PDB file of C-alpha atoms and ligand atoms in Angstrom:
ATOM      1  CA  MET S   1       0.229  -0.074   0.165  1.00  0.00           C
ATOM      2  CA  LYS S   2       1.349   3.359  -0.865  1.00  0.00           C
ATOM      3  CA  ILE S   3      -0.168   6.714   0.156  1.00  0.00           C
ATOM      4  CA  ARG S   4       0.742   9.908  -2.020  1.00  0.00           C
ATOM      5  CA  GLN S   5      -0.230  13.496  -0.134  1.00  0.00           C
ATOM      6  CA  ILE S   6      -2.269  15.522  -2.939  1.00  0.00           C
ATOM      7  CA  HIS S   7      -2.810  18.567  -1.052  1.00  0.00           C
ATOM      8  CA  PRO S   8      -0.073  20.814   0.323  1.00  0.00           C
ATOM      9  CA  VAL S   9      -1.286  20.366   4.295  1.00  0.00           C
ATOM     10  CA  PHE S  10      -3.217  17.213   3.886  1.00  0.00           C
ATOM     11  CA  VAL S  11      -4.929  14.294   2.028  1.00  0.00           C
ATOM     12  CA  GLY S  12      -3.429  11.117   1.054  1.00  0.00           C
ATOM     13  CA  GLU S  13      -4.055   9.261  -2.104  1.00  0.00           C
ATOM     14  CA  VAL S  14      -3.923   5.532  -1.626  1.00  0.00           C
ATOM     15  CA  SER S  15      -3.026   2.947  -4.014  1.00  0.00           C
ATOM     16  CA  ASP S  16      -1.812  -0.721  -4.274  1.00  0.00           C
ATOM     17  CA  ILE S  17      -4.667  -2.001  -1.724  1.00  0.00           C
ATOM     18  CA  ASP S  18      -7.974  -3.756  -2.239  1.00  0.00           C
ATOM     19  CA  ILE S  19     -10.232  -3.047   0.642  1.00  0.00           C
ATOM     20  CA  THR S  20     -13.018  -4.956  -0.878  1.00  0.00           C
ATOM     21  CA  ARG S  21     -11.328  -8.027   1.115  1.00  0.00           C
ATOM     22  CA  PRO S  22     -10.112  -8.792   4.509  1.00  0.00           C
ATOM     23  CA  LEU S  23      -7.144  -6.618   5.463  1.00  0.00           C
ATOM     24  CA  SER S  24      -3.995  -7.886   6.930  1.00  0.00           C
ATOM     25  CA  PRO S  25      -3.025  -6.363  10.332  1.00  0.00           C
ATOM     26  CA  ALA S  26      -0.209  -4.381   8.815  1.00  0.00           C
ATOM     27  CA  GLU S  27      -2.530  -3.080   6.161  1.00  0.00           C
ATOM     28  CA  VAL S  28      -4.830  -1.867   8.945  1.00  0.00           C
ATOM     29  CA  ALA S  29      -1.915  -0.270  10.757  1.00  0.00           C
ATOM     30  CA  ALA S  30      -0.801   1.606   7.647  1.00  0.00           C
ATOM     31  CA  VAL S  31      -4.283   3.001   7.150  1.00  0.00           C
ATOM     32  CA  ASP S  32      -4.461   3.927  10.657  1.00  0.00           C
ATOM     33  CA  ALA S  33      -1.179   5.721  10.473  1.00  0.00           C
ATOM     34  CA  GLY S  34      -1.986   7.300   7.252  1.00  0.00           C
ATOM     35  CA  MET S  35      -5.132   8.561   8.689  1.00  0.00           C
ATOM     36  CA  ASN S  36      -3.678  10.152  11.657  1.00  0.00           C
ATOM     37  CA  GLU S  37      -1.028  12.028   9.331  1.00  0.00           C
ATOM     38  CA  HIS S  38      -3.024  13.072   6.597  1.00  0.00           C
ATOM     39  CA  ALA S  39      -6.755  13.288   8.205  1.00  0.00           C
ATOM     40  CA  VAL S  40      -8.420  12.407   4.855  1.00  0.00           C
ATOM     41  CA  LEU S  41      -7.541   9.348   2.631  1.00  0.00           C
ATOM     42  CA  VAL S  42      -8.796   8.768  -1.118  1.00  0.00           C
ATOM     43  CA  PHE S  43      -9.174   5.454  -2.851  1.00  0.00           C
ATOM     44  CA  HIS S  44      -9.929   4.704  -6.586  1.00  0.00           C
ATOM     45  CA  ASP S  45     -11.490   1.868  -7.972  1.00  0.00           C
ATOM     46  CA  GLN S  46     -13.045  -0.066  -5.186  1.00  0.00           C
ATOM     47  CA  LYS S  47     -16.262  -1.456  -5.798  1.00  0.00           C
ATOM     48  CA  LEU S  48     -17.721  -2.255  -2.423  1.00  0.00           C
ATOM     49  CA  THR S  49     -20.928  -3.681  -1.325  1.00  0.00           C
ATOM     50  CA  ASP S  50     -22.536  -2.457   2.004  1.00  0.00           C
ATOM     51  CA  GLU S  51     -21.100  -5.598   3.766  1.00  0.00           C
ATOM     52  CA  GLN S  52     -17.803  -5.250   2.651  1.00  0.00           C
ATOM     53  CA  GLN S  53     -17.988  -1.064   3.611  1.00  0.00           C
ATOM     54  CA  MET S  54     -19.103  -2.109   7.029  1.00  0.00           C
ATOM     55  CA  ALA S  55     -16.228  -5.029   7.434  1.00  0.00           C
ATOM     56  CA  PHE S  56     -13.738  -2.714   6.193  1.00  0.00           C
ATOM     57  CA  THR S  57     -15.035  -0.011   8.755  1.00  0.00           C
ATOM     58  CA  VAL S  58     -14.986  -2.214  11.858  1.00  0.00           C
ATOM     59  CA  ASN S  59     -11.187  -2.398  11.375  1.00  0.00           C
ATOM     60  CA  PHE S  60     -10.731   0.847  13.026  1.00  0.00           C
ATOM     61  CA  GLY S  61     -13.593   0.911  15.909  1.00  0.00           C
ATOM     62  CA  VAL S  62     -17.199   0.103  16.362  1.00  0.00           C
ATOM     63  CA  LEU S  63     -19.833   1.327  13.875  1.00  0.00           C
ATOM     64  CA  GLU S  64     -21.871   4.405  15.084  1.00  0.00           C
ATOM     65  CA  ASP S  65     -25.695   4.055  16.123  1.00  0.00           C
ATOM     66  CA  ALA S  66     -27.065   6.089  13.262  1.00  0.00           C
ATOM     67  CA  ARG S  67     -30.256   6.900  15.385  1.00  0.00           C
ATOM     68  CA  GLY S  68     -30.645  10.468  16.456  1.00  0.00           C
ATOM     69  CA  GLY S  69     -29.034  11.689  13.480  1.00  0.00           C
ATOM     70  CA  ASN S  70     -32.050  12.346  10.948  1.00  0.00           C
ATOM     71  CA  ILE S  71     -35.745  12.899  10.566  1.00  0.00           C
ATOM     72  CA  THR S  72     -36.045   9.795   8.462  1.00  0.00           C
ATOM     73  CA  LYS S  73     -38.504   7.258  10.086  1.00  0.00           C
ATOM     74  CA  PRO S  74     -37.301   3.703  10.495  1.00  0.00           C
ATOM     75  CA  GLU S  75     -40.254   2.644   7.957  1.00  0.00           C
ATOM     76  CA  GLU S  76     -38.478   5.129   5.310  1.00  0.00           C
ATOM     77  CA  ARG S  77     -35.139   4.077   5.463  1.00  0.00           C
ATOM     78  CA  ARG S  78     -33.303   2.582   2.165  1.00  0.00           C
ATOM     79  CA  LEU S  79     -30.405   1.151   3.732  1.00  0.00           C
ATOM     80  CA  ASP S  80     -29.743  -1.804   6.289  1.00  0.00           C
ATOM     81  CA  VAL S  81     -28.803  -0.489   9.970  1.00  0.00           C
ATOM     82  CA  GLY S  82     -25.029   0.360  10.125  1.00  0.00           C
ATOM     83  CA  MET S  83     -25.253   2.287   6.705  1.00  0.00           C
ATOM     84  CA  ASN S  84     -25.895   5.920   6.720  1.00  0.00           C
ATOM     85  CA  ASP S  85     -27.771   6.992   3.602  1.00  0.00           C
ATOM     86  CA  VAL S  86     -26.419  10.475   2.456  1.00  0.00           C
ATOM     87  CA  SER S  87     -27.962   9.987  -1.226  1.00  0.00           C
ATOM     88  CA  ASN S  88     -30.788  11.820  -2.537  1.00  0.00           C
ATOM     89  CA  LEU S  89     -32.743   8.872  -2.715  1.00  0.00           C
ATOM     90  CA  ASP S  90     -36.268   7.261  -1.320  1.00  0.00           C
ATOM     91  CA  LYS S  91     -36.797   4.007  -0.358  1.00  0.00           C
ATOM     92  CA  GLU S  92     -37.868   3.060  -4.075  1.00  0.00           C
ATOM     93  CA  GLY S  93     -34.506   4.445  -5.201  1.00  0.00           C
ATOM     94  CA  ARG S  94     -36.228   7.601  -6.788  1.00  0.00           C
ATOM     95  CA  PRO S  95     -34.878  11.126  -6.026  1.00  0.00           C
ATOM     96  CA  LEU S  96     -36.771  12.610  -3.012  1.00  0.00           C
ATOM     97  CA  ASP S  97     -39.273  15.111  -3.753  1.00  0.00           C
ATOM     98  CA  ARG S  98     -37.983  18.479  -3.778  1.00  0.00           C
ATOM     99  CA  GLU S  99     -40.420  19.569  -1.153  1.00  0.00           C
ATOM    100  CA  SER S 100     -40.051  16.851   1.162  1.00  0.00           C
ATOM    101  CA  ARG S 101     -38.946  17.305   4.536  1.00  0.00           C
ATOM    102  CA  GLN S 102     -36.509  14.664   4.299  1.00  0.00           C
ATOM    103  CA  ARG S 103     -34.743  16.202   1.276  1.00  0.00           C
ATOM    104  CA  TRP S 104     -34.678  19.689   2.965  1.00  0.00           C
ATOM    105  CA  PHE S 105     -32.956  18.239   6.080  1.00  0.00           C
ATOM    106  CA  ASN S 106     -30.177  16.794   4.075  1.00  0.00           C
ATOM    107  CA  VAL S 107     -29.607  19.983   2.226  1.00  0.00           C
ATOM    108  CA  GLY S 108     -27.944  20.624   5.743  1.00  0.00           C
ATOM    109  CA  ASN S 109     -24.958  18.477   4.637  1.00  0.00           C
ATOM    110  CA  MET S 110     -24.060  21.266   2.285  1.00  0.00           C
ATOM    111  CA  LEU S 111     -23.206  23.261   5.237  1.00  0.00           C
ATOM    112  CA  TRP S 112     -19.514  23.082   6.709  1.00  0.00           C
ATOM    113  CA  HIS S 113     -19.750  20.439   9.399  1.00  0.00           C
ATOM    114  CA  SER S 114     -17.970  17.516  11.463  1.00  0.00           C
ATOM    115  CA  ASP S 115     -20.250  14.482  11.240  1.00  0.00           C
ATOM    116  CA  SER S 116     -21.988  14.034  14.448  1.00  0.00           C
ATOM    117  CA  SER S 117     -20.908  16.788  16.177  1.00  0.00           C
ATOM    118  CA  PHE S 118     -24.216  17.123  17.807  1.00  0.00           C
ATOM    119  CA  ARG S 119     -23.702  13.718  19.652  1.00  0.00           C
ATOM    120  CA  VAL S 120     -22.422  13.758  23.179  1.00  0.00           C
ATOM    121  CA  ILE S 121     -19.747  11.556  21.622  1.00  0.00           C
ATOM    122  CA  PRO S 122     -18.858  12.641  18.523  1.00  0.00           C
ATOM    123  CA  ALA S 123     -17.938  10.237  15.601  1.00  0.00           C
ATOM    124  CA  LYS S 124     -14.345   9.484  14.896  1.00  0.00           C
ATOM    125  CA  TRP S 125     -14.280   8.753  11.277  1.00  0.00           C
ATOM    126  CA  SER S 126     -16.567   8.641   8.382  1.00  0.00           C
ATOM    127  CA  LEU S 127     -16.082   6.718   5.234  1.00  0.00           C
ATOM    128  CA  LEU S 128     -18.017   7.265   2.103  1.00  0.00           C
ATOM    129  CA  SER S 129     -18.185   5.179  -1.113  1.00  0.00           C
ATOM    130  CA  ALA S 130     -19.552   6.577  -4.473  1.00  0.00           C
ATOM    131  CA  ARG S 131     -21.894   4.113  -5.751  1.00  0.00           C
ATOM    132  CA  VAL S 132     -23.896   6.387  -8.290  1.00  0.00           C
ATOM    133  CA  VAL S 133     -22.390   9.811  -9.099  1.00  0.00           C
ATOM    134  CA  ASN S 134     -24.499  12.811  -9.840  1.00  0.00           C
ATOM    135  CA  PRO S 135     -23.910  14.247 -13.675  1.00  0.00           C
ATOM    136  CA  VAL S 136     -23.787  17.901 -12.296  1.00  0.00           C
ATOM    137  CA  GLY S 137     -21.796  19.203  -9.204  1.00  0.00           C
ATOM    138  CA  GLY S 138     -21.917  17.137  -5.831  1.00  0.00           C
ATOM    139  CA  ASN S 139     -18.174  17.599  -4.940  1.00  0.00           C
ATOM    140  CA  THR S 140     -17.334  16.844  -1.479  1.00  0.00           C
ATOM    141  CA  GLU S 141     -15.134  19.446  -0.016  1.00  0.00           C
ATOM    142  CA  TYR S 142     -12.725  19.042   3.079  1.00  0.00           C
ATOM    143  CA  ALA S 143     -11.009  21.567   5.400  1.00  0.00           C
ATOM    144  CA  ASP S 144      -8.104  20.918   7.344  1.00  0.00           C
ATOM    145  CA  MET S 145      -8.846  22.038  11.183  1.00  0.00           C
ATOM    146  CA  ARG S 146      -5.321  21.412  12.141  1.00  0.00           C
ATOM    147  CA  ALA S 147      -3.736  23.853   9.633  1.00  0.00           C
ATOM    148  CA  ALA S 148      -6.418  26.491  10.298  1.00  0.00           C
ATOM    149  CA  TYR S 149      -5.747  26.357  14.154  1.00  0.00           C
ATOM    150  CA  ASP S 150      -2.023  26.500  13.691  1.00  0.00           C
ATOM    151  CA  ALA S 151      -2.500  29.691  11.407  1.00  0.00           C
ATOM    152  CA  LEU S 152      -4.267  31.724  13.814  1.00  0.00           C
ATOM    153  CA  ASP S 153      -2.519  34.504  15.757  1.00  0.00           C
ATOM    154  CA  ALA S 154      -1.675  33.931  19.304  1.00  0.00           C
ATOM    155  CA  GLY S 155      -4.510  36.142  20.753  1.00  0.00           C
ATOM    156  CA  THR S 156      -7.035  34.170  19.061  1.00  0.00           C
ATOM    157  CA  LYS S 157      -5.439  31.010  20.199  1.00  0.00           C
ATOM    158  CA  THR S 158      -5.717  32.230  23.894  1.00  0.00           C
ATOM    159  CA  LEU S 159      -9.121  33.513  23.578  1.00  0.00           C
ATOM    160  CA  ILE S 160     -10.806  30.416  22.192  1.00  0.00           C
ATOM    161  CA  ASP S 161      -8.797  27.688  23.837  1.00  0.00           C
ATOM    162  CA  ASP S 162     -10.945  26.749  26.636  1.00  0.00           C
ATOM    163  CA  LEU S 163     -14.169  27.911  25.099  1.00  0.00           C
ATOM    164  CA  VAL S 164     -17.340  25.173  24.905  1.00  0.00           C
ATOM    165  CA  CYS S 165     -19.722  25.661  22.010  1.00  0.00           C
ATOM    166  CA  GLU S 166     -23.280  24.113  22.054  1.00  0.00           C
ATOM    167  CA  HIS S 167     -24.019  21.968  18.963  1.00  0.00           C
ATOM    168  CA  SER S 168     -27.443  20.686  17.549  1.00  0.00           C
ATOM    169  CA  LEU S 169     -29.025  19.588  14.164  1.00  0.00           C
ATOM    170  CA  MET S 170     -31.729  22.544  15.042  1.00  0.00           C
ATOM    171  CA  TYR S 171     -28.882  25.209  14.806  1.00  0.00           C
ATOM    172  CA  SER S 172     -27.550  23.872  11.401  1.00  0.00           C
ATOM    173  CA  ARG S 173     -30.964  23.438  10.049  1.00  0.00           C
ATOM    174  CA  GLY S 174     -32.265  26.541  11.576  1.00  0.00           C
ATOM    175  CA  LEU S 175     -29.749  28.437   9.308  1.00  0.00           C
ATOM    176  CA  LEU S 176     -31.718  26.848   6.077  1.00  0.00           C
ATOM    177  CA  GLY S 177     -34.895  28.228   7.740  1.00  0.00           C
ATOM    178  CA  MET S 178     -36.261  24.913   9.112  1.00  0.00           C
ATOM    179  CA  HIS S 179     -37.823  25.750  12.422  1.00  0.00           C
ATOM    180  CA  ASP S 180     -40.326  23.107  12.965  1.00  0.00           C
ATOM    181  CA  TYR S 181     -39.976  20.056  14.934  1.00  0.00           C
ATOM    182  CA  SER S 182     -42.122  17.430  16.663  1.00  0.00           C
ATOM    183  CA  GLU S 183     -41.455  17.044  20.466  1.00  0.00           C
ATOM    184  CA  GLU S 184     -39.744  13.920  19.965  1.00  0.00           C
ATOM    185  CA  GLU S 185     -37.237  15.543  17.412  1.00  0.00           C
ATOM    186  CA  ARG S 186     -36.751  18.459  19.839  1.00  0.00           C
ATOM    187  CA  ALA S 187     -35.731  15.936  22.561  1.00  0.00           C
ATOM    188  CA  MET S 188     -33.662  13.911  20.041  1.00  0.00           C
ATOM    189  CA  PHE S 189     -31.657  17.239  18.836  1.00  0.00           C
ATOM    190  CA  ARG S 190     -31.349  18.592  22.279  1.00  0.00           C
ATOM    191  CA  PRO S 191     -27.739  20.538  22.423  1.00  0.00           C
ATOM    192  CA  VAL S 192     -24.995  19.024  23.559  1.00  0.00           C
ATOM    193  CA  ARG S 193     -21.571  20.567  24.465  1.00  0.00           C
ATOM    194  CA  GLN S 194     -18.061  20.434  22.621  1.00  0.00           C
ATOM    195  CA  ARG S 195     -14.608  22.072  23.044  1.00  0.00           C
ATOM    196  CA  LEU S 196     -14.041  24.577  20.326  1.00  0.00           C
ATOM    197  CA  VAL S 197     -10.509  23.431  20.230  1.00  0.00           C
ATOM    198  CA  ARG S 198      -9.527  19.705  20.544  1.00  0.00           C
ATOM    199  CA  THR S 199      -6.342  17.836  20.747  1.00  0.00           C
ATOM    200  CA  HIS S 200      -5.951  14.651  18.540  1.00  0.00           C
ATOM    201  CA  PRO S 201      -5.473  11.664  20.947  1.00  0.00           C
ATOM    202  CA  VAL S 202      -2.580  10.218  18.929  1.00  0.00           C
ATOM    203  CA  THR S 203      -0.768  13.011  17.252  1.00  0.00           C
ATOM    204  CA  GLY S 204      -1.375  15.599  19.798  1.00  0.00           C
ATOM    205  CA  ARG S 205      -1.743  18.305  17.140  1.00  0.00           C
ATOM    206  CA  LYS S 206      -4.842  20.590  18.011  1.00  0.00           C
ATOM    207  CA  SER S 207      -7.529  21.768  15.552  1.00  0.00           C
ATOM    208  CA  LEU S 208     -10.544  23.682  15.558  1.00  0.00           C
ATOM    209  CA  TYR S 209     -13.861  21.857  16.208  1.00  0.00           C
ATOM    210  CA  LEU S 210     -16.194  23.788  14.034  1.00  0.00           C
ATOM    211  CA  SER S 211     -19.499  22.597  12.693  1.00  0.00           C
ATOM    212  CA  SER S 212     -22.481  24.308  11.482  1.00  0.00           C
ATOM    213  CA  HIS S 213     -24.088  22.176  14.002  1.00  0.00           C
ATOM    214  CA  ALA S 214     -22.557  24.819  16.611  1.00  0.00           C
ATOM    215  CA  GLY S 215     -24.928  27.483  17.437  1.00  0.00           C
ATOM    216  CA  ALA S 216     -23.716  28.974  20.939  1.00  0.00           C
ATOM    217  CA  ILE S 217     -20.779  29.194  23.336  1.00  0.00           C
ATOM    218  CA  VAL S 218     -21.185  28.712  26.847  1.00  0.00           C
ATOM    219  CA  GLY S 219     -20.686  32.078  28.561  1.00  0.00           C
ATOM    220  CA  MET S 220     -21.045  34.208  25.723  1.00  0.00           C
ATOM    221  CA  PRO S 221     -23.787  36.330  24.518  1.00  0.00           C
ATOM    222  CA  MET S 222     -25.523  34.497  21.543  1.00  0.00           C
ATOM    223  CA  ALA S 223     -24.574  37.096  18.760  1.00  0.00           C
ATOM    224  CA  ASP S 224     -20.676  37.355  20.061  1.00  0.00           C
ATOM    225  CA  ALA S 225     -20.770  33.573  19.776  1.00  0.00           C
ATOM    226  CA  ARG S 226     -22.202  33.284  16.196  1.00  0.00           C
ATOM    227  CA  ILE S 227     -20.104  36.179  15.058  1.00  0.00           C
ATOM    228  CA  LEU S 228     -17.056  34.393  16.650  1.00  0.00           C
ATOM    229  CA  LEU S 229     -18.042  31.095  15.222  1.00  0.00           C
ATOM    230  CA  ARG S 230     -18.389  32.664  11.666  1.00  0.00           C
ATOM    231  CA  ASP S 231     -15.285  34.201  11.971  1.00  0.00           C
ATOM    232  CA  LEU S 232     -13.512  31.320  12.743  1.00  0.00           C
ATOM    233  CA  THR S 233     -15.368  29.174   9.810  1.00  0.00           C
ATOM    234  CA  GLU S 234     -14.393  31.857   7.340  1.00  0.00           C
ATOM    235  CA  HIS S 235     -10.640  31.737   8.394  1.00  0.00           C
ATOM    236  CA  ALA S 236     -10.820  27.846   8.459  1.00  0.00           C
ATOM    237  CA  THR S 237     -12.369  27.262   5.070  1.00  0.00           C
ATOM    238  CA  GLN S 238      -9.712  29.276   2.991  1.00  0.00           C
ATOM    239  CA  PRO S 239      -8.556  28.081  -0.163  1.00  0.00           C
ATOM    240  CA  GLN S 240      -5.336  26.961   1.267  1.00  0.00           C
ATOM    241  CA  PHE S 241      -7.177  24.831   3.729  1.00  0.00           C
ATOM    242  CA  VAL S 242      -9.275  23.061   1.466  1.00  0.00           C
ATOM    243  CA  TYR S 243      -9.393  20.040  -1.041  1.00  0.00           C
ATOM    244  CA  ALA S 244     -12.183  19.591  -3.167  1.00  0.00           C
ATOM    245  CA  HIS S 245     -12.999  15.846  -4.067  1.00  0.00           C
ATOM    246  CA  ARG S 246     -14.847  15.285  -7.487  1.00  0.00           C
ATOM    247  CA  TRP S 247     -16.492  11.895  -7.375  1.00  0.00           C
ATOM    248  CA  HIS S 248     -16.273   8.936  -9.848  1.00  0.00           C
ATOM    249  CA  VAL S 249     -17.982   5.671  -9.366  1.00  0.00           C
ATOM    250  CA  GLY S 250     -15.798   3.356  -7.040  1.00  0.00           C
ATOM    251  CA  ASP S 251     -14.210   6.186  -5.105  1.00  0.00           C
ATOM    252  CA  PHE S 252     -14.002   5.693  -1.586  1.00  0.00           C
ATOM    253  CA  VAL S 253     -12.805   8.825   0.969  1.00  0.00           C
ATOM    254  CA  MET S 254     -12.474   8.282   5.003  1.00  0.00           C
ATOM    255  CA  TRP S 255     -11.817  11.231   6.911  1.00  0.00           C
ATOM    256  CA  ASP S 256     -11.269  12.143  10.705  1.00  0.00           C
ATOM    257  CA  ASN S 257     -13.888  13.971  11.830  1.00  0.00           C
ATOM    258  CA  ARG S 258     -11.929  15.281  14.592  1.00  0.00           C
ATOM    259  CA  GLN S 259      -9.310  17.264  12.296  1.00  0.00           C
ATOM    260  CA  VAL S 260     -11.413  18.175   9.243  1.00  0.00           C
ATOM    261  CA  MET S 261     -14.660  19.707   8.493  1.00  0.00           C
ATOM    262  CA  HIS S 262     -16.625  18.800   5.009  1.00  0.00           C
ATOM    263  CA  ARG S 263     -19.501  20.012   2.920  1.00  0.00           C
ATOM    264  CA  VAL S 264     -21.172  18.654  -0.273  1.00  0.00           C
ATOM    265  CA  ARG S 265     -21.724  21.184  -3.033  1.00  0.00           C
ATOM    266  CA  ARG S 266     -24.976  21.738  -5.051  1.00  0.00           C
ATOM    267  CA  TYR S 267     -25.954  19.151  -7.588  1.00  0.00           C
ATOM    268  CA  ASP S 268     -28.469  18.087  -9.972  1.00  0.00           C
ATOM    269  CA  GLU S 269     -31.124  16.815  -7.572  1.00  0.00           C
ATOM    270  CA  SER S 270     -33.487  15.421 -10.231  1.00  0.00           C
ATOM    271  CA  GLN S 271     -30.890  12.839 -11.059  1.00  0.00           C
ATOM    272  CA  PRO S 272     -29.906  10.187  -8.629  1.00  0.00           C
ATOM    273  CA  ARG S 273     -26.608  10.566  -6.462  1.00  0.00           C
ATOM    274  CA  ASP S 274     -25.993   7.654  -4.246  1.00  0.00           C
ATOM    275  CA  MET S 275     -23.414   7.684  -1.666  1.00  0.00           C
ATOM    276  CA  ARG S 276     -23.345   5.391   1.382  1.00  0.00           C
ATOM    277  CA  ARG S 277     -21.524   6.580   4.513  1.00  0.00           C
ATOM    278  CA  THR S 278     -20.306   4.258   7.342  1.00  0.00           C
ATOM    279  CA  THR S 279     -19.193   6.114  10.636  1.00  0.00           C
ATOM    280  CA  VAL S 280     -16.599   4.849  13.298  1.00  0.00           C
ATOM    281  CA  ALA S 281     -17.908   5.835  16.424  1.00  0.00           C
ATOM    282  CA  GLY S 282     -15.799   8.104  18.693  1.00  0.00           C
ATOM    283  CA  ASP S 283     -14.889   6.849  22.460  1.00  0.00           C
ATOM    284  CA  ALA S 284     -15.359  10.025  24.725  1.00  0.00           C
ATOM    285  CA  PRO S 285     -16.899  13.160  24.949  1.00  0.00           C
ATOM    286  CA  THR S 286     -14.809  16.319  24.209  1.00  0.00           C
ATOM    287  CA  THR S 287     -16.125  17.913  27.619  1.00  0.00           C
ATOM    288  CA  ALA S 288     -18.539  17.555  30.441  1.00  0.00           C
ATOM    289  CA  GLN S 289     -22.189  18.121  29.884  1.00  0.00           C
ATOM    290  CA  VAL S 290     -24.731  19.614  31.774  1.00  0.00           C
ATOM    291  CA  GLU S 291     -28.156  18.166  32.585  1.00  0.00           C
ATOM    292  CA  VAL S 292     -30.808  20.678  31.394  1.00  0.00           C
ATOM    293  CA  ALA S 293     -33.836  19.875  33.288  1.00  0.00           C
TER     294      ALA S 293
HETATM  295 FE1  FE2 K   1     -21.161  14.879   6.513  1.00  0.00          FE
END
């Protein structure tokens, strides 16, 4: 297996490995080391089934429980438990109705975010395979939050180093004008606390932990918090920190949500885009939670 860095600050392109079959311990260790170093790994020509994708994923930890991350009801699901459906398709495989609430919710993936930052224990890695590629647009962009942190001035680092944010799917979807939720959804999407700066458990590198799910900072007036988060996000998504992935069928990209943000760009939603994600669960909260009565 070989890894070639394809962006000045992050992203490795992996070759000479077939991830559709079981990996040797040496290959697992090489992928793990590559992820710690590059934060995003890109593979080509990997025609994975769902079973093979899940088998590859569990080399690196436990599959995250997808519940609580969407408004899709169990009977509306297209894929098996263990797979995150990030396509634009309904259960019958047709593009979702433009007006459907499910599609509106999915549009939130076009905002910069880190997967599952709205969970008490946020996701470690996400792994995405391209099954059907949309004819227009639909690139996924990644931003290196380590390089973005490193490039901050000393005063900003001091200001933010110990700040704690509140993350919720209602904050990110609120930015898109989606404010109506059932009582059940409100309970499911209750804000959770995350450190604004986190330290990678293996490399010790610090990174900005930003996400469109972040909508408040503990102890700071809401308006100031929103401006600070917006400024930091603008800083962190400057071109020198961003890699845009143009998908081909069989591409497989995995990323470390603790070190990067990502977003999907707009595409032709009348045509299918079948992308399937698996998620490696994180192992600890980034900060203590406060029980809200
Ligand atoms: Fe995502």
